[in-house]
Amino acid sequence: MNKQPIVYGFALKRSIKNTKITFAVLLLFILQGIVGNVYAQEKKISISVKNEKLETVLRMVEKQTNYLFFYDSDEINKQQRITINQTNSSLKDVLDAVASKTNLSYTIKGRHIILAKKPNVSSTNKDGRASGSEKKITGIVKDEADLPVVGANVIVPRTKKGVITDMNGNFSLEVAAGDEVEISYLGYTTQKIKISAQNFLNVVLREDAKSLNEVVVVGYGSVKKSDLTGSVASVSNTTLLRGGKTNSAGALQGELSGVTITRSNNKPGGGYDIK
C-alpha cells in the first residue's frame, strides 16, 4: 500500500515527459514547414518568355519552385499570351509580373498559389462611362456683376440629376469624367461645361437680352410670359416717367387695360386702390 503512490508518480512523470517529446517533434515539423516555405519564396528563379501562353508560364514557375497553382479555368484564360523577363528574381516578383500582365491576383497558402481574377472596381454604363468613377465637384455661380446667383439650376443631362445653388451661389454635384454639366437660370444664357480633371467650377452667367423680354416678375417669383395662363399687360419706362408722377401706382393709373387704379382718399400722400 505504501508503494502505490510511488508507482503512480513515476507513471505521471513518464507521461509528462512523453508529451513534451511529442510537442517538441510537432514544433520541429511546424518550424521546418515555415522555414521551407520562406526559403522557397526567397529562392531565386528566372522566367524569360515572349508572347507565351499563361499556362506555360505557370508550369515553368511550378518546376522551379515546387509550388502548385490552383485556379478556376472558366474564370481565367490559360491561353492568354504574356511577355515576362525576370532573371534571378524572387517568387513574389515573378508573381507580381504575371499579375500585372493578366489582371490577376494571387494568394500563397502553404505550397499552393491560388489565382483569381481581380474584382472590377467599377462597372460600365451603357454609354461607356464607368459608374464607379464618379466624383464630387463643387462650384459657384455668379453674374457679370460678381454677385451670387441664387437658385440656379445645375444639371447633368446624362443622369438627369441636378441641384440648385444656395444663398451664396454654391453647389456640389456627383459627376463622371466626360460628363457635361448644364447651368441655367431664368433671364441668363445657359452654359454647358464638360468635366475632365477639374474639381471646382467657377461659372459666370451672362444676361440673355432676348430672354429678358419674355420674363414676367410675379409676386412669387419669375416665369416666362408663355407659361402664364392669364393676360399680361406691359408699360414702357417712357410712359411711367411721363406726367411727373411721384409714385409707381400713380404712374400706372389709366395706362393698363383691365386694371383700375383709384385713390383711396384725396389727402396728400394718400394711397391707391388697385383692382
PDB file of N, CA and C in Angstrom, residues 180-223:
ATOM      1  N   GLU A 180     -21.248  66.235 -69.088  1.00  0.00           N
ATOM      2  CA  GLU A 180     -21.497  67.642 -69.383  1.00  0.00           C
ATOM      3  C   GLU A 180     -22.425  68.201 -68.310  1.00  0.00           C
ATOM      4  N   VAL A 181     -22.033  69.337 -67.745  1.00  0.00           N
ATOM      5  CA  VAL A 181     -22.844  69.993 -66.721  1.00  0.00           C
ATOM      6  C   VAL A 181     -23.510  71.211 -67.338  1.00  0.00           C
ATOM      7  N   GLU A 182     -24.798  71.325 -67.128  1.00  0.00           N
ATOM      8  CA  GLU A 182     -25.585  72.424 -67.701  1.00  0.00           C
ATOM      9  C   GLU A 182     -26.044  73.353 -66.580  1.00  0.00           C
ATOM     10  N   ILE A 183     -25.676  74.644 -66.702  1.00  0.00           N
ATOM     11  CA  ILE A 183     -26.036  75.643 -65.694  1.00  0.00           C
ATOM     12  C   ILE A 183     -26.982  76.649 -66.330  1.00  0.00           C
ATOM     13  N   SER A 184     -28.151  76.826 -65.718  1.00  0.00           N
ATOM     14  CA  SER A 184     -29.150  77.726 -66.305  1.00  0.00           C
ATOM     15  C   SER A 184     -29.882  78.501 -65.220  1.00  0.00           C
ATOM     16  N   TYR A 185     -30.380  79.665 -65.621  1.00  0.00           N
ATOM     17  CA  TYR A 185     -31.204  80.486 -64.742  1.00  0.00           C
ATOM     18  C   TYR A 185     -32.030  81.412 -65.612  1.00  0.00           C
ATOM     19  N   LEU A 186     -33.235  81.675 -65.184  1.00  0.00           N
ATOM     20  CA  LEU A 186     -34.161  82.486 -65.957  1.00  0.00           C
ATOM     21  C   LEU A 186     -33.570  83.871 -66.232  1.00  0.00           C
ATOM     22  N   GLY A 187     -33.547  84.234 -67.513  1.00  0.00           N
ATOM     23  CA  GLY A 187     -33.028  85.534 -67.908  1.00  0.00           C
ATOM     24  C   GLY A 187     -31.552  85.533 -68.233  1.00  0.00           C
ATOM     25  N   TYR A 188     -30.905  84.352 -68.120  1.00  0.00           N
ATOM     26  CA  TYR A 188     -29.475  84.247 -68.399  1.00  0.00           C
ATOM     27  C   TYR A 188     -29.229  83.179 -69.465  1.00  0.00           C
ATOM     28  N   THR A 189     -28.131  83.337 -70.175  1.00  0.00           N
ATOM     29  CA  THR A 189     -27.755  82.360 -71.198  1.00  0.00           C
ATOM     30  C   THR A 189     -27.264  81.079 -70.531  1.00  0.00           C
ATOM     31  N   THR A 190     -27.802  79.945 -70.952  1.00  0.00           N
ATOM     32  CA  THR A 190     -27.404  78.654 -70.384  1.00  0.00           C
ATOM     33  C   THR A 190     -25.963  78.326 -70.751  1.00  0.00           C
ATOM     34  N   GLN A 191     -25.205  77.835 -69.770  1.00  0.00           N
ATOM     35  CA  GLN A 191     -23.814  77.436 -70.007  1.00  0.00           C
ATOM     36  C   GLN A 191     -23.682  75.927 -69.898  1.00  0.00           C
ATOM     37  N   LYS A 192     -22.829  75.358 -70.745  1.00  0.00           N
ATOM     38  CA  LYS A 192     -22.543  73.926 -70.707  1.00  0.00           C
ATOM     39  C   LYS A 192     -21.042  73.737 -70.548  1.00  0.00           C
ATOM     40  N   ILE A 193     -20.663  72.950 -69.546  1.00  0.00           N
ATOM     41  CA  ILE A 193     -19.247  72.725 -69.249  1.00  0.00           C
ATOM     42  C   ILE A 193     -18.983  71.227 -69.232  1.00  0.00           C
ATOM     43  N   LYS A 194     -17.952  70.792 -69.968  1.00  0.00           N
ATOM     44  CA  LYS A 194     -17.580  69.378 -69.989  1.00  0.00           C
ATOM     45  C   LYS A 194     -16.559  69.103 -68.885  1.00  0.00           C
ATOM     46  N   ILE A 195     -16.800  68.045 -68.130  1.00  0.00           N
ATOM     47  CA  ILE A 195     -15.951  67.725 -66.988  1.00  0.00           C
ATOM     48  C   ILE A 195     -14.791  66.836 -67.426  1.00  0.00           C
ATOM     49  N   SER A 196     -13.586  67.235 -67.020  1.00  0.00           N
ATOM     50  CA  SER A 196     -12.410  66.398 -67.252  1.00  0.00           C
ATOM     51  C   SER A 196     -11.714  66.172 -65.909  1.00  0.00           C
ATOM     52  N   ALA A 197     -10.697  66.994 -65.624  1.00  0.00           N
ATOM     53  CA  ALA A 197      -9.976  66.810 -64.364  1.00  0.00           C
ATOM     54  C   ALA A 197     -10.369  67.821 -63.300  1.00  0.00           C
ATOM     55  N   GLN A 198     -11.166  68.823 -63.665  1.00  0.00           N
ATOM     56  CA  GLN A 198     -11.477  69.881 -62.709  1.00  0.00           C
ATOM     57  C   GLN A 198     -12.386  69.395 -61.585  1.00  0.00           C
ATOM     58  N   ASN A 199     -12.146  69.939 -60.402  1.00  0.00           N
ATOM     59  CA  ASN A 199     -12.960  69.622 -59.230  1.00  0.00           C
ATOM     60  C   ASN A 199     -13.772  70.819 -58.750  1.00  0.00           C
ATOM     61  N   PHE A 200     -13.505  71.993 -59.325  1.00  0.00           N
ATOM     62  CA  PHE A 200     -14.230  73.205 -58.935  1.00  0.00           C
ATOM     63  C   PHE A 200     -14.598  73.989 -60.188  1.00  0.00           C
ATOM     64  N   LEU A 201     -15.852  74.429 -60.238  1.00  0.00           N
ATOM     65  CA  LEU A 201     -16.327  75.203 -61.384  1.00  0.00           C
ATOM     66  C   LEU A 201     -16.662  76.617 -60.938  1.00  0.00           C
ATOM     67  N   ASN A 202     -16.071  77.584 -61.615  1.00  0.00           N
ATOM     68  CA  ASN A 202     -16.375  78.995 -61.366  1.00  0.00           C
ATOM     69  C   ASN A 202     -17.172  79.496 -62.564  1.00  0.00           C
ATOM     70  N   VAL A 203     -18.484  79.586 -62.390  1.00  0.00           N
ATOM     71  CA  VAL A 203     -19.387  79.859 -63.509  1.00  0.00           C
ATOM     72  C   VAL A 203     -19.881  81.302 -63.440  1.00  0.00           C
ATOM     73  N   VAL A 204     -19.798  81.991 -64.577  1.00  0.00           N
ATOM     74  CA  VAL A 204     -20.326  83.352 -64.685  1.00  0.00           C
ATOM     75  C   VAL A 204     -21.437  83.334 -65.729  1.00  0.00           C
ATOM     76  N   LEU A 205     -22.665  83.602 -65.295  1.00  0.00           N
ATOM     77  CA  LEU A 205     -23.804  83.639 -66.212  1.00  0.00           C
ATOM     78  C   LEU A 205     -23.977  85.050 -66.763  1.00  0.00           C
ATOM     79  N   ARG A 206     -24.263  85.116 -68.057  1.00  0.00           N
ATOM     80  CA  ARG A 206     -24.463  86.408 -68.721  1.00  0.00           C
ATOM     81  C   ARG A 206     -25.929  86.579 -69.082  1.00  0.00           C
ATOM     82  N   GLU A 207     -26.396  87.804 -68.944  1.00  0.00           N
ATOM     83  CA  GLU A 207     -27.802  88.085 -69.214  1.00  0.00           C
ATOM     84  C   GLU A 207     -28.138  87.808 -70.670  1.00  0.00           C
ATOM     85  N   ASP A 208     -29.312  87.224 -70.871  1.00  0.00           N
ATOM     86  CA  ASP A 208     -29.826  86.967 -72.213  1.00  0.00           C
ATOM     87  C   ASP A 208     -30.891  88.018 -72.503  1.00  0.00           C
ATOM     88  N   ALA A 209     -30.529  89.027 -73.317  1.00  0.00           N
ATOM     89  CA  ALA A 209     -31.443  90.142 -73.587  1.00  0.00           C
ATOM     90  C   ALA A 209     -32.750  89.655 -74.197  1.00  0.00           C
ATOM     91  N   LYS A 210     -32.680  88.674 -75.084  1.00  0.00           N
ATOM     92  CA  LYS A 210     -33.877  88.150 -75.731  1.00  0.00           C
ATOM     93  C   LYS A 210     -34.787  87.477 -74.713  1.00  0.00           C
ATOM     94  N   SER A 211     -34.189  86.728 -73.806  1.00  0.00           N
ATOM     95  CA  SER A 211     -34.971  86.020 -72.798  1.00  0.00           C
ATOM     96  C   SER A 211     -35.585  86.980 -71.796  1.00  0.00           C
ATOM     97  N   LEU A 212     -34.876  88.062 -71.484  1.00  0.00           N
ATOM     98  CA  LEU A 212     -35.392  89.025 -70.512  1.00  0.00           C
ATOM     99  C   LEU A 212     -36.686  89.666 -70.983  1.00  0.00           C
ATOM    100  N   ASN A 213     -36.833  89.862 -72.299  1.00  0.00           N
ATOM    101  CA  ASN A 213     -38.052  90.468 -72.839  1.00  0.00           C
ATOM    102  C   ASN A 213     -39.271  89.577 -72.652  1.00  0.00           C
ATOM    103  N   GLU A 214     -39.034  88.286 -72.413  1.00  0.00           N
ATOM    104  CA  GLU A 214     -40.133  87.340 -72.280  1.00  0.00           C
ATOM    105  C   GLU A 214     -40.414  86.979 -70.829  1.00  0.00           C
ATOM    106  N   VAL A 215     -39.699  87.623 -69.884  1.00  0.00           N
ATOM    107  CA  VAL A 215     -39.833  87.274 -68.479  1.00  0.00           C
ATOM    108  C   VAL A 215     -40.802  88.207 -67.782  1.00  0.00           C
ATOM    109  N   VAL A 216     -41.679  87.640 -66.962  1.00  0.00           N
ATOM    110  CA  VAL A 216     -42.636  88.415 -66.182  1.00  0.00           C
ATOM    111  C   VAL A 216     -42.367  88.145 -64.710  1.00  0.00           C
ATOM    112  N   VAL A 217     -42.213  89.204 -63.927  1.00  0.00           N
ATOM    113  CA  VAL A 217     -41.985  89.069 -62.493  1.00  0.00           C
ATOM    114  C   VAL A 217     -43.330  89.098 -61.792  1.00  0.00           C
ATOM    115  N   VAL A 218     -43.628  88.038 -61.030  1.00  0.00           N
ATOM    116  CA  VAL A 218     -44.881  87.951 -60.288  1.00  0.00           C
ATOM    117  C   VAL A 218     -44.553  87.946 -58.799  1.00  0.00           C
ATOM    118  N   GLY A 219     -45.603  87.918 -57.975  1.00  0.00           N
ATOM    119  CA  GLY A 219     -45.394  88.030 -56.539  1.00  0.00           C
ATOM    120  C   GLY A 219     -44.653  86.867 -55.923  1.00  0.00           C
ATOM    121  N   TYR A 220     -44.613  85.723 -56.586  1.00  0.00           N
ATOM    122  CA  TYR A 220     -43.998  84.539 -56.010  1.00  0.00           C
ATOM    123  C   TYR A 220     -42.788  84.063 -56.809  1.00  0.00           C
ATOM    124  N   GLY A 221     -42.263  84.904 -57.701  1.00  0.00           N
ATOM    125  CA  GLY A 221     -41.079  84.515 -58.456  1.00  0.00           C
ATOM    126  C   GLY A 221     -41.081  85.102 -59.842  1.00  0.00           C
ATOM    127  N   SER A 222     -40.377  84.448 -60.762  1.00  0.00           N
ATOM    128  CA  SER A 222     -40.289  84.887 -62.152  1.00  0.00           C
ATOM    129  C   SER A 222     -40.635  83.725 -63.064  1.00  0.00           C
ATOM    130  N   VAL A 223     -41.488  83.991 -64.051  1.00  0.00           N
ATOM    131  CA  VAL A 223     -41.863  82.958 -65.014  1.00  0.00           C
ATOM    132  C   VAL A 223     -41.846  83.551 -66.409  1.00  0.00           C
TER     133      VAL A 223
END
